Tab-separated table of C-alpha atoms in Angstrom:
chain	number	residue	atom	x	y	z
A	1	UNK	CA	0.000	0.000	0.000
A	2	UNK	CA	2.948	2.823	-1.045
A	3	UNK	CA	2.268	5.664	-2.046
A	4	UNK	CA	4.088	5.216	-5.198
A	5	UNK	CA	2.678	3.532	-8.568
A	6	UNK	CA	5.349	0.545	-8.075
A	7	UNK	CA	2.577	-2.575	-8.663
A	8	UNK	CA	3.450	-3.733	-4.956
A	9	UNK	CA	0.626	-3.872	-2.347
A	10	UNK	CA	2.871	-2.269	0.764
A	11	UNK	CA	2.389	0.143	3.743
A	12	UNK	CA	5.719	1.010	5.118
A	13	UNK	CA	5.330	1.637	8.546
A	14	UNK	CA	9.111	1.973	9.811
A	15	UNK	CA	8.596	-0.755	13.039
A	16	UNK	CA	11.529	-2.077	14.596
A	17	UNK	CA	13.794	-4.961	12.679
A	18	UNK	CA	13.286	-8.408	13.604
A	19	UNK	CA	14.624	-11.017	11.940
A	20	UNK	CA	12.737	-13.015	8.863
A	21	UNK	CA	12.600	-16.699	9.180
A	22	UNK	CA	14.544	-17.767	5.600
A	23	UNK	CA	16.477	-14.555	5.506
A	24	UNK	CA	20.017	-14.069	5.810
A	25	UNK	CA	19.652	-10.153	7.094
A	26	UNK	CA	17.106	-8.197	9.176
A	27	UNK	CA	14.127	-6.901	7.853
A	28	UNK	CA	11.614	-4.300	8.757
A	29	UNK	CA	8.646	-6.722	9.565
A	30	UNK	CA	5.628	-3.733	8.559
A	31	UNK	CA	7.766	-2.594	5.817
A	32	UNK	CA	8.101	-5.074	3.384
A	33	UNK	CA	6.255	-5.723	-0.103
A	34	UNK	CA	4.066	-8.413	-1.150
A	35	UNK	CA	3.151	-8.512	-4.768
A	36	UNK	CA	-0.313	-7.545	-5.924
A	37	UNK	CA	-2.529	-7.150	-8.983
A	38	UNK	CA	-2.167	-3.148	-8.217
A	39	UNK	CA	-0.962	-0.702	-5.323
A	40	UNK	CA	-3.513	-1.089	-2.511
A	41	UNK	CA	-4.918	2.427	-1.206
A	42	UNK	CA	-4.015	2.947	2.551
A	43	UNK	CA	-7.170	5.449	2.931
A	44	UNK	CA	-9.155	2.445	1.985
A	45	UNK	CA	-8.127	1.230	5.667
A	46	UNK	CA	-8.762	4.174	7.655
A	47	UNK	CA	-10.813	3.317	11.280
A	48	UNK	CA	-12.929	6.189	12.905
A	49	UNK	CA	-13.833	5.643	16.622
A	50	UNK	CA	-17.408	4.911	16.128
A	51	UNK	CA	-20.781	6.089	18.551
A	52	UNK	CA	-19.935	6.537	22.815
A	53	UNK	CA	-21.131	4.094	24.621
A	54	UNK	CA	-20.454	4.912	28.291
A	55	UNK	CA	-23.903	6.633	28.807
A	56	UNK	CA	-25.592	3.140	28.670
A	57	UNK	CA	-22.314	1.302	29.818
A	58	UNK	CA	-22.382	3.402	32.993
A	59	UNK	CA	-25.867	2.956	33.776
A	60	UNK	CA	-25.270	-1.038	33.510
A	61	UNK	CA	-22.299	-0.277	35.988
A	62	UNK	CA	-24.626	1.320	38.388
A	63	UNK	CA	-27.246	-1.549	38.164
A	64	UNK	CA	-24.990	-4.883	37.929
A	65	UNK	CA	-22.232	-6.692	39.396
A	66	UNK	CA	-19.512	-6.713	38.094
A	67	UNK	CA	-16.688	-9.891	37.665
A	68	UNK	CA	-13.315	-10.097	36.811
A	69	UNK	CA	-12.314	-12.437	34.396
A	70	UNK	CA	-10.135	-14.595	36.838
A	71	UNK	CA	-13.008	-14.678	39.006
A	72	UNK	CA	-14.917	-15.305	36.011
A	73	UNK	CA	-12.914	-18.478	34.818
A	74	UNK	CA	-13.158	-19.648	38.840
A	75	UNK	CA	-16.930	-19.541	39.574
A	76	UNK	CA	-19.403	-22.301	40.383
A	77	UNK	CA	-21.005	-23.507	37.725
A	78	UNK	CA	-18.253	-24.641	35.403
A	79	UNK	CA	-18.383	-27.183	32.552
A	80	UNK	CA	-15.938	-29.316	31.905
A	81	UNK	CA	-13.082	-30.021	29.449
A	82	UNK	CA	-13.501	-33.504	28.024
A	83	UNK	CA	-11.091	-35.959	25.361
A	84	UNK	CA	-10.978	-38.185	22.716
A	85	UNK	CA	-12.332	-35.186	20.145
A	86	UNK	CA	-8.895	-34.820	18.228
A	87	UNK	CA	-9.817	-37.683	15.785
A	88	UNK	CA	-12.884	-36.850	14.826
A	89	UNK	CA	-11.747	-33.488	14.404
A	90	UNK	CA	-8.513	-34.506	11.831
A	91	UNK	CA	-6.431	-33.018	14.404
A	92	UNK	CA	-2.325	-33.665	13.537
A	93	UNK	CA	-0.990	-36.160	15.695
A	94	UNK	CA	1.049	-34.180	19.176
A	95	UNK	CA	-1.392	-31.486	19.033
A	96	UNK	CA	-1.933	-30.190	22.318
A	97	UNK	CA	-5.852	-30.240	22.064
A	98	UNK	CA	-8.870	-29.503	23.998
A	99	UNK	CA	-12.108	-30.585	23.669
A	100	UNK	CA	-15.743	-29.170	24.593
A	101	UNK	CA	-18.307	-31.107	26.073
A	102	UNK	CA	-20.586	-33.522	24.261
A	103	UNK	CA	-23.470	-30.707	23.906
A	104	UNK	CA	-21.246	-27.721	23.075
A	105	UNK	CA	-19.097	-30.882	20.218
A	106	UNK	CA	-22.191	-31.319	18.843
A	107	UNK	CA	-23.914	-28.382	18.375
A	108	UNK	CA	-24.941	-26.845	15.039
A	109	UNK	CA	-26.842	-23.889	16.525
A	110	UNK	CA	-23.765	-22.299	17.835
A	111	UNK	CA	-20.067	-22.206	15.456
A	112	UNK	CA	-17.037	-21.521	17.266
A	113	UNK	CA	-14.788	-19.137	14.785
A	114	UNK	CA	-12.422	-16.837	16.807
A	115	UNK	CA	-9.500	-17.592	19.348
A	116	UNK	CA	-7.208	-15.622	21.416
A	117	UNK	CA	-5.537	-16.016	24.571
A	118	UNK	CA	-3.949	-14.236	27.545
A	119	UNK	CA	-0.318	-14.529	25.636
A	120	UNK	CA	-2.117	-11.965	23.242
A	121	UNK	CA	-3.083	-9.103	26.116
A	122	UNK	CA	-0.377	-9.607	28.765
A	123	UNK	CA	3.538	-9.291	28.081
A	124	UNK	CA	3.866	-11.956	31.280
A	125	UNK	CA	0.850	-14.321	29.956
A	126	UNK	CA	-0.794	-14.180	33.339
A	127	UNK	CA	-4.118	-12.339	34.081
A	128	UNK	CA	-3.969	-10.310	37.036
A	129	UNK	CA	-5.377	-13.514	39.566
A	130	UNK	CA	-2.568	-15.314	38.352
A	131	UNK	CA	-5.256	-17.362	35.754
A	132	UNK	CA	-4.146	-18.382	31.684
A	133	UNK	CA	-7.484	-18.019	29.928
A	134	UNK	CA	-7.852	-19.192	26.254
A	135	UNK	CA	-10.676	-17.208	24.765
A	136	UNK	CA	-13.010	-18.333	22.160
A	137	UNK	CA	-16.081	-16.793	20.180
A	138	UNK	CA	-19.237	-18.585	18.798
A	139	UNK	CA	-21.903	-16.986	16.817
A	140	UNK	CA	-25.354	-18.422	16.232
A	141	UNK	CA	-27.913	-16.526	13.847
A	142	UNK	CA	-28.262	-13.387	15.863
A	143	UNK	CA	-26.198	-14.008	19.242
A	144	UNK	CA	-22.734	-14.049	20.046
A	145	UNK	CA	-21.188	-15.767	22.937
A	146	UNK	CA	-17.387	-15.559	24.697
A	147	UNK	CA	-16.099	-18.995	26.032
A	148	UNK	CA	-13.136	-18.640	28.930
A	149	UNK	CA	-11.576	-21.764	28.887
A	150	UNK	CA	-9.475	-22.028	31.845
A	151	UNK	CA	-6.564	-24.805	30.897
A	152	UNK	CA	-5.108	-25.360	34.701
A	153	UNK	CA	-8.611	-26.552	36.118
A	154	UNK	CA	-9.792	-28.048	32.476
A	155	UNK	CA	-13.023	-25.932	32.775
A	156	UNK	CA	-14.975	-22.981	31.094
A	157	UNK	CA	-17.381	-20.736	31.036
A	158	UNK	CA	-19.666	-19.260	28.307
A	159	UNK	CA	-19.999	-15.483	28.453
A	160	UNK	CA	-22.757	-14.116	26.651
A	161	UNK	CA	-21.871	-10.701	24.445
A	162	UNK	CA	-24.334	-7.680	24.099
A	163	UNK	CA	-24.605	-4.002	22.691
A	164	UNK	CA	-25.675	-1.922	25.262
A	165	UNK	CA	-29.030	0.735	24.474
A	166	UNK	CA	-30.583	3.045	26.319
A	167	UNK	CA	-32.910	0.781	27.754
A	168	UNK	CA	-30.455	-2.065	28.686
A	169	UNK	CA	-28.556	-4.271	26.040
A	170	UNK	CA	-29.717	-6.562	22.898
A	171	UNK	CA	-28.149	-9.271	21.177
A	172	UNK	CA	-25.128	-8.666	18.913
A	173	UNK	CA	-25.798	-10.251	15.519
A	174	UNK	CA	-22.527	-10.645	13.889
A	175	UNK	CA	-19.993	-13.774	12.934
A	176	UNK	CA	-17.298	-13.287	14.861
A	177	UNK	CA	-14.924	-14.813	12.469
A	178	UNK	CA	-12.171	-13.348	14.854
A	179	UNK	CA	-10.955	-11.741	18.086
A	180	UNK	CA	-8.293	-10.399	19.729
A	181	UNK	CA	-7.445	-9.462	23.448
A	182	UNK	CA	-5.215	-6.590	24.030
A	183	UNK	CA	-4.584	-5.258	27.440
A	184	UNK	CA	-8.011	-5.350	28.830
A	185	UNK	CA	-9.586	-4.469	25.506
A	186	UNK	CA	-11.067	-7.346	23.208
A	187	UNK	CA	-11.529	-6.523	19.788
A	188	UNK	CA	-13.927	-8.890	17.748
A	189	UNK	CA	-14.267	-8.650	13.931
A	190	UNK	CA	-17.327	-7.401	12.295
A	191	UNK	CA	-17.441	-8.469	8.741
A	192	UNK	CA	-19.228	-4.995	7.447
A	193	UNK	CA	-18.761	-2.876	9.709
A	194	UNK	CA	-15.139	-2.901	11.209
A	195	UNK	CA	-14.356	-3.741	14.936
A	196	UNK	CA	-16.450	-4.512	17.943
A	197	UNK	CA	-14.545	-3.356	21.133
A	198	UNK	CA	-15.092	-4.643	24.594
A	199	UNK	CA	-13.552	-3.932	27.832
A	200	UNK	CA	-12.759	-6.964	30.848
A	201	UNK	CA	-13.548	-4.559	33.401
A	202	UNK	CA	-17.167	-4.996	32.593
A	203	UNK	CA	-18.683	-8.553	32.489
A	204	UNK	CA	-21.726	-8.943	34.893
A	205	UNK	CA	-22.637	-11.663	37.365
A	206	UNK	CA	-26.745	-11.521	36.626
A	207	UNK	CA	-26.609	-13.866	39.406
A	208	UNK	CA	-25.279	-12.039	42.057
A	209	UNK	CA	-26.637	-9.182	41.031
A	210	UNK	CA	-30.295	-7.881	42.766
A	211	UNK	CA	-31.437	-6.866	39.050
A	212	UNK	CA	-29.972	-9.768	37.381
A	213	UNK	CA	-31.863	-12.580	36.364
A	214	UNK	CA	-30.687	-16.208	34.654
A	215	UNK	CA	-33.632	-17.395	34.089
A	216	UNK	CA	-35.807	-16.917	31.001
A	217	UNK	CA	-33.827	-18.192	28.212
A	218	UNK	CA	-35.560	-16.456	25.575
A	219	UNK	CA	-34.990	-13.311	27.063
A	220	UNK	CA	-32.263	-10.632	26.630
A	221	UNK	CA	-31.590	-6.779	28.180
A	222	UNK	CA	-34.422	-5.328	30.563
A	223	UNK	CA	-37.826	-7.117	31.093
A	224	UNK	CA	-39.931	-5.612	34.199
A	225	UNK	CA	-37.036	-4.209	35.919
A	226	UNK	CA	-34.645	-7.651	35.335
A	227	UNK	CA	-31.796	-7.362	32.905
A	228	UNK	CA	-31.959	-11.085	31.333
A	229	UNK	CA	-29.447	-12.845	29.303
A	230	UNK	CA	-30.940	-15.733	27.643
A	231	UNK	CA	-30.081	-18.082	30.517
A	232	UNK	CA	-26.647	-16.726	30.748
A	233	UNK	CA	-25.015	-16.017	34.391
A	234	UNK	CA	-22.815	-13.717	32.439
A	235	UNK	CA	-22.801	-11.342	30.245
A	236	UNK	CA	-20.571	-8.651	28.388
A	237	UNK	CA	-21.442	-5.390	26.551
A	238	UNK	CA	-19.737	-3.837	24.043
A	239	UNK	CA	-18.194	-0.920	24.979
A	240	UNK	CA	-17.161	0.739	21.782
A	241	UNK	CA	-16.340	0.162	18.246
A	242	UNK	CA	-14.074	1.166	15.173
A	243	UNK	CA	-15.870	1.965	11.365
A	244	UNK	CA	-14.618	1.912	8.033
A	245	UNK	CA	-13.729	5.793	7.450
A	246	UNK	CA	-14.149	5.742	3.856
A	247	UNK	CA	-16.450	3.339	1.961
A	248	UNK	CA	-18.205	0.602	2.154
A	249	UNK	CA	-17.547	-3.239	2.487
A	250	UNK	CA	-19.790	-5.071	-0.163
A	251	UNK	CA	-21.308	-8.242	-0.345
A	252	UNK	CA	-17.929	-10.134	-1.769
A	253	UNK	CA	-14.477	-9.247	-1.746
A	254	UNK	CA	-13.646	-6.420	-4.301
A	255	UNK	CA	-10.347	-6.432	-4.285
A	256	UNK	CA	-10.700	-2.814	-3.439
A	257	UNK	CA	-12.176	-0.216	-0.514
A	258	UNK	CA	-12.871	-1.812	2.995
A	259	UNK	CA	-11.740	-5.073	4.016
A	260	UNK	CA	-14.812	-7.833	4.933
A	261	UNK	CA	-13.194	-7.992	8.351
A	262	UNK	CA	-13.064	-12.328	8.969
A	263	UNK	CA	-10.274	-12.442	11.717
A	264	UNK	CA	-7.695	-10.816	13.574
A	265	UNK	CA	-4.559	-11.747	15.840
A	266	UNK	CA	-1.967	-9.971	17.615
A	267	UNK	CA	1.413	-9.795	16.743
A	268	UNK	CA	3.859	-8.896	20.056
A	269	UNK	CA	7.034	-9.380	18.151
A	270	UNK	CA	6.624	-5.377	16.369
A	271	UNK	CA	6.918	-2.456	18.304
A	272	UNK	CA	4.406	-1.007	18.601
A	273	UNK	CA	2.606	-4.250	19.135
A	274	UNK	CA	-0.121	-4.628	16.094
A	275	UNK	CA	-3.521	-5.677	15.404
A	276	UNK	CA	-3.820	-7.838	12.126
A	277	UNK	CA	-6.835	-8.527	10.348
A	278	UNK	CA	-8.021	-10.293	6.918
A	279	UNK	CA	-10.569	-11.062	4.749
A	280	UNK	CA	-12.097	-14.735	4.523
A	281	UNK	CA	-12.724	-14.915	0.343
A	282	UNK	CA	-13.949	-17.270	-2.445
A	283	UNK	CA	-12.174	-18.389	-5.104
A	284	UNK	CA	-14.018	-16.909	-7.917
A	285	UNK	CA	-13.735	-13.496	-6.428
A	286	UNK	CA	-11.425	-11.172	-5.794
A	287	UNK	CA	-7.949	-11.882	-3.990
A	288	UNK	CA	-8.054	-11.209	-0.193
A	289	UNK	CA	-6.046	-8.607	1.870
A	290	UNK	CA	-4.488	-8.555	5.123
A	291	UNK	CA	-3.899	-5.112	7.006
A	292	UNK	CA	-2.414	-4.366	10.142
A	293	UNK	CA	-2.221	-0.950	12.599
A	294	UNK	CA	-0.620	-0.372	15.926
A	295	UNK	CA	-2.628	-1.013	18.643
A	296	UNK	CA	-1.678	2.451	20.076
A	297	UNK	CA	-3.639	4.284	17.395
A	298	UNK	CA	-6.542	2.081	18.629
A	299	UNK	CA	-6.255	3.425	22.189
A	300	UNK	CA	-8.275	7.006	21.877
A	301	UNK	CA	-10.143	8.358	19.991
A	302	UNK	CA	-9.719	9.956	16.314
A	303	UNK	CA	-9.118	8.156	13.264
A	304	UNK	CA	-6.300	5.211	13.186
A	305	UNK	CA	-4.156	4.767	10.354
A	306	UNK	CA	-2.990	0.849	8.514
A	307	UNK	CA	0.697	0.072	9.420
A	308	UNK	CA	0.955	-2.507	6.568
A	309	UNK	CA	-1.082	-4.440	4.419
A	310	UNK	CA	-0.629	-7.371	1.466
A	311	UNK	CA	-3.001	-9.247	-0.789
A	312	UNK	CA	-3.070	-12.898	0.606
A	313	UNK	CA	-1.194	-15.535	-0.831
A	314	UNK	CA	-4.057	-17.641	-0.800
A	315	UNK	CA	-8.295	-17.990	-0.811
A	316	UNK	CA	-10.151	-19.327	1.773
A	317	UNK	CA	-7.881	-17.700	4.337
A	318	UNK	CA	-9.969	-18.343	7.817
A	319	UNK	CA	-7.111	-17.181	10.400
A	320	UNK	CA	-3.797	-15.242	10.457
A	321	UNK	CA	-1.017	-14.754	12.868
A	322	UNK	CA	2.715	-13.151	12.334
A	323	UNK	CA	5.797	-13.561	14.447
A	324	UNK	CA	9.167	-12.810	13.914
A	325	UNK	CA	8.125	-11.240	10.220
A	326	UNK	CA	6.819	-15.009	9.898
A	327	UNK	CA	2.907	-15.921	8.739
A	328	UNK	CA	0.913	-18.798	9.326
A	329	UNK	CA	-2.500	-18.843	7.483
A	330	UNK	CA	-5.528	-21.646	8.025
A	331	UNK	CA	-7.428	-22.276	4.539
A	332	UNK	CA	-10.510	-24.197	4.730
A	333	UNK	CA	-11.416	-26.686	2.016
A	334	UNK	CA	-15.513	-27.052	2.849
A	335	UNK	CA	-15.815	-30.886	3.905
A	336	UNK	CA	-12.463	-32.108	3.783
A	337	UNK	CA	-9.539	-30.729	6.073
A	338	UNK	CA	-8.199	-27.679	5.672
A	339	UNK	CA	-4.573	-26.251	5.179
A	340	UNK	CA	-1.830	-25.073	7.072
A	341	UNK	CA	0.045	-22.621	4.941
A	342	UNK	CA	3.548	-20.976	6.359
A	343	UNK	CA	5.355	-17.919	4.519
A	344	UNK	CA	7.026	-14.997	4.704
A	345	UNK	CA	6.998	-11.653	2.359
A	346	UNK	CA	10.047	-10.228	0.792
A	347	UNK	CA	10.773	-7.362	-1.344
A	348	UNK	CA	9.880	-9.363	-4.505
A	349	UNK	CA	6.269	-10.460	-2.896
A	350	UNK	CA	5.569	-13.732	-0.785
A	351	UNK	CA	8.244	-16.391	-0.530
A	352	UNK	CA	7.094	-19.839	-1.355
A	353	UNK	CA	4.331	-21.145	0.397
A	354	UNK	CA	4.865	-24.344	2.546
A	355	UNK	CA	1.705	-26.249	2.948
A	356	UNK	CA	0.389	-29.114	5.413
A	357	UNK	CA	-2.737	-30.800	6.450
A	358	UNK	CA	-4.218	-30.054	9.464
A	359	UNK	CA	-8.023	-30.270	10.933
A	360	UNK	CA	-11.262	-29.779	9.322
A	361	UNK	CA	-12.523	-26.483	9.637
A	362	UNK	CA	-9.641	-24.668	11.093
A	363	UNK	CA	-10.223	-20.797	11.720
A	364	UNK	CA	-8.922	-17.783	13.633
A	365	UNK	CA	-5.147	-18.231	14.943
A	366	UNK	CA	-3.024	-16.974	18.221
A	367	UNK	CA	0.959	-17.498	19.541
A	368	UNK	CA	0.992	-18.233	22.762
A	369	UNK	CA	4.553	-17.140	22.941
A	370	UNK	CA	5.400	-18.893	26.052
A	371	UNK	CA	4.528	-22.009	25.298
A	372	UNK	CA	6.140	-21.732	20.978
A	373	UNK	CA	2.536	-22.700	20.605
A	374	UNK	CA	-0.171	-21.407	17.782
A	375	UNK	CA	-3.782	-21.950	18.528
A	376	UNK	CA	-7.106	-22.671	16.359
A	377	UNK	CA	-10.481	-23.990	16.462
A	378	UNK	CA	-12.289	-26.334	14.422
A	379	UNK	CA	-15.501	-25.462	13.736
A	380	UNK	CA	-17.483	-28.513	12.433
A	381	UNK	CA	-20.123	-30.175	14.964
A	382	UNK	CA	-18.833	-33.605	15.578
A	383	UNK	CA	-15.567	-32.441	14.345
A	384	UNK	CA	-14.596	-29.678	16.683
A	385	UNK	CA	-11.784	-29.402	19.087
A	386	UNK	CA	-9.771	-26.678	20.064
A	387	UNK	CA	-6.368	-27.766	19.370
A	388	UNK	CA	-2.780	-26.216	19.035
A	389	UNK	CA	0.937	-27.402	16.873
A	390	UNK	CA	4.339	-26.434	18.206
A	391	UNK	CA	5.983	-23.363	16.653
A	392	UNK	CA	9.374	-22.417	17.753
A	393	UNK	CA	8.922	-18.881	15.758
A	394	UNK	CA	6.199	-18.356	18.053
A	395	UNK	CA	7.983	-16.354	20.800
C-alpha cells in the first residue's frame, strides 16, 4: 500500500527490525512488499472511533455486578473439558488439544470461529489472579457468545456478548470470524462494519446481582425491571467500536475499498505491538487482503491509520497470525480438512508457500509465545476441538 505507482501492495510503517525466518539479514517486519494485482490504497483502511457508549455502559455499571475475568474463569457452575475429540476433528498427531463437552461438540446452533488467549493481552501471559485463559467466540444466527476456557482446572465458562441501548442491552448479531485481546480491551471482527470493542472490566454476574436474572432463556436486556441474558449467568457489553472511514464493504471481496473484516490476531514481536486482520474470500472473487495498525492508534479516539497491508497468498484464508516477520495462514477446504500454509513476504512479494494438512474447519489463529505454541479452532459439529501445533517462531 505505497504511495508510489510501483505494482506492490505495501504500507511502510518503519517498526523495529526483527529477523525473517529464511532470511540471511534483518528486515523491517511492517515494511516489506508483497506482490499484488495493483498498489492497494491505505485510505481504503482508515478506522474512525465509532458512537460513545459509556452513557448506557455506565448505567449497567450502576445496576450490575460486576466480575473479573479470573473470578470469572473460577466460579461455580463450570463445565468441563472432556477428550478423545482430536480424531474426529482430523487433528495432527502431538497437538496439544482440547475438547468441549458432548453438547457444546455437537452443536450446530452455535459455530465456534475466533480464538485468542492471555499470551495476546499480557507481556507476562498471566491475568492479574494469576489465571491463563484461552478465549473463544461462537456466533449463532443473531447471538454471540465468549467462552473462557481455563486450561489449569480443564473448565470454562460461556460469556454471553451484548450491545448496550438506552434501555439495557440486545443481542449482537454478527460472525465473529475473529478476536483479539489486548490489554483489557477485546476486539472482535465485524465483517461490514469494522471492529467490535469490549472492555474486561465490565462482564456482569446476573446472578449475584439484585437486578440480574438467569432465568428466562428467551430473554435478553431489561424485562420488568430484570436485565436477562438468555439463561446466561454472564454477560458482556460492548463498549465501543471502530468503522470503516471511507467506503463501504460489499457483499464479496472487491479487491478494493474496505476489508470484509473475517479475523484478527496480535502480533507482540513489532513495536508497537499490532492488530492484524483479513478477509475470509472465495475463489471466484477477488484476492483477499491482510492489514495491520498499531494497537496504540486504537487506544483514543480519532481516526487510526494501517501500518501494513498485502493481498493474501491464498483464498479461503480463515485465520492469520505473524511472528518474527513469519505468517501462518488456516485455509478451509468445505468438507475435507483444511490447510496449514507458512510464509514470509520479501521485497519481490511472498516467498514460497509451505503447505500441510491439518483439521477440518480450522479458523482464527493466536501465539501463545510462552509455550512456541499457535492456537485454532475447528468449527465442524462432531468435528470440533480446540487444538494447538508447536511453533518455535512463536515467541
Amino acid at each position: 500500500m505505497g504511495a508510489g505507482r510501483t505494482g506492490a501492495a505495501v504500507l511502510a510503517a518503519g517498526a523495529a527490525l526483527v529477523a525473517v525466518p529464511g532470511t540471511a539479514h534483518a528486515a523491517p517486519a511492517a515494511a516489506v512488499t508483497a506482490t499484488a494485482p495493483a498498489d492497494l490504497n491505505p485510505d481504503d483502511f482508515v478506522l474512525r472511533r465509532g458512537a460513545d457508549l459509556s452513557g448506557p455502559v455506565g448505567t449497567l455499571d450502576a445496576r450490575l455486578r460486576r466480575s473479573g475475568v479470573d473470578a470469572l474463569i473460577r466460579s461455580s457452575g463450570q463445565r468441563r473439558l472432556g477428550r478423545g475429540c482430536g480424531g474426529s476433528a482430523g487433528v495432527p498427531a502431538h497437538s496439544l488439544v482440547y475438547c468441549f463437552d458432548r453438547a457444546d461438540s455437537t452443536t450446530r446452533s452455535w459455530v465456534p470461529q475466533g480464538v485468542t488467549t492471555v499470551s495476546d493481552a499480557v507481556g507476562g501471559e498471566r491475568w492479574a489472579g494469576g489465571g491463563r485463559p484461552i478465549l473463544v467466540s461462537w456466533h449463532d444466527s443473531g447471538k454471540v457468545r465468549l467462552t473462557f476456557v481455563n486450561p489449569d482446572r480443564r473448565t470454562y465458562r460461556h460469556v454471553l456478548l451484548v450491545e448496550p441501548t438506552r434501555s439495557g442491552y440486545t443481542d449482537i448479531g454478527i460472525h465473529a470470524g475473529g478476536i483479539a485481546w489486548y490489554g483489557d480491551k477485546l476486539y472482535i471482527a465485524d465483517t461490514r462494519h469494522g471492529i467490535r470493542e469490549f472492555d474486561m472490566r465490565h462482564i456482569y454476574d446476573l446472578a449475584k446481582s439484585k437486578a440480574g436474572s438467569t432465568a428466562h432463556s428467551g430473554w435478553v436486556g431489561l424485562h420488568h425491571g430484570k436485565y436477562y441474558g438468555h439463561g446466561f449467568r454472564y454477560v458482556m457489553p460492548q463498549t465501543g467500536s471502530w468503522h470503516w472511514a471511507n467506503g463501504r464493504v460489499g457483499a464479496k471481496c472487491r479487491g478494493t475499498g474496505p476489508i470484509r473484516m473475517s479475523w484478527m490476531s496480535i502480533d507482540r514481536t513489532t513495536w508497537p505491538h499490532s492488530l492484524v486482520a483479513g478477509e475470509y474470500c472465495r475463489p471466484k472473487w477477488a484476492q483477499g487482503r491482510v492489514v495491520t495498525w498499531r494497537l496504540g492508534a486504537l487506544a483514543g479516539g480519532g481516526h487510526a491509520r494501517p501500518s501494513w497491508g498485502a493481498v493474501l497468498p491464498a483464498d479461503r484464508i480463515q485465520g492469520a497470525v505473524r511472528t518474527h516477520g513469519r505468517w501462518w495462514f488456516t485455509q478451509s477446504h468445505g468438507h475435507r480438512r483444511g490447510s496449514l500454509l507458512t510464509t514470509y513476504p520479501t521485497s519481490r512479494g511472498w516467498a514460497k508457500v509451505k503447505r500441510r494438512t491439518i483439521s477440518y474447519g480450522p479458523e482464527d489463529l493466536s501465539c501463545y509465545r510462552g509455550r512456541h505454541r499457535i492456537w485454532t479452532v475447528a468449527e465442524h459439529a462432531g468435528q470440533r476441538a480446540l487444538w494447538s501445533f508447536r511453533a518455535s517462531a512463536c515467541s
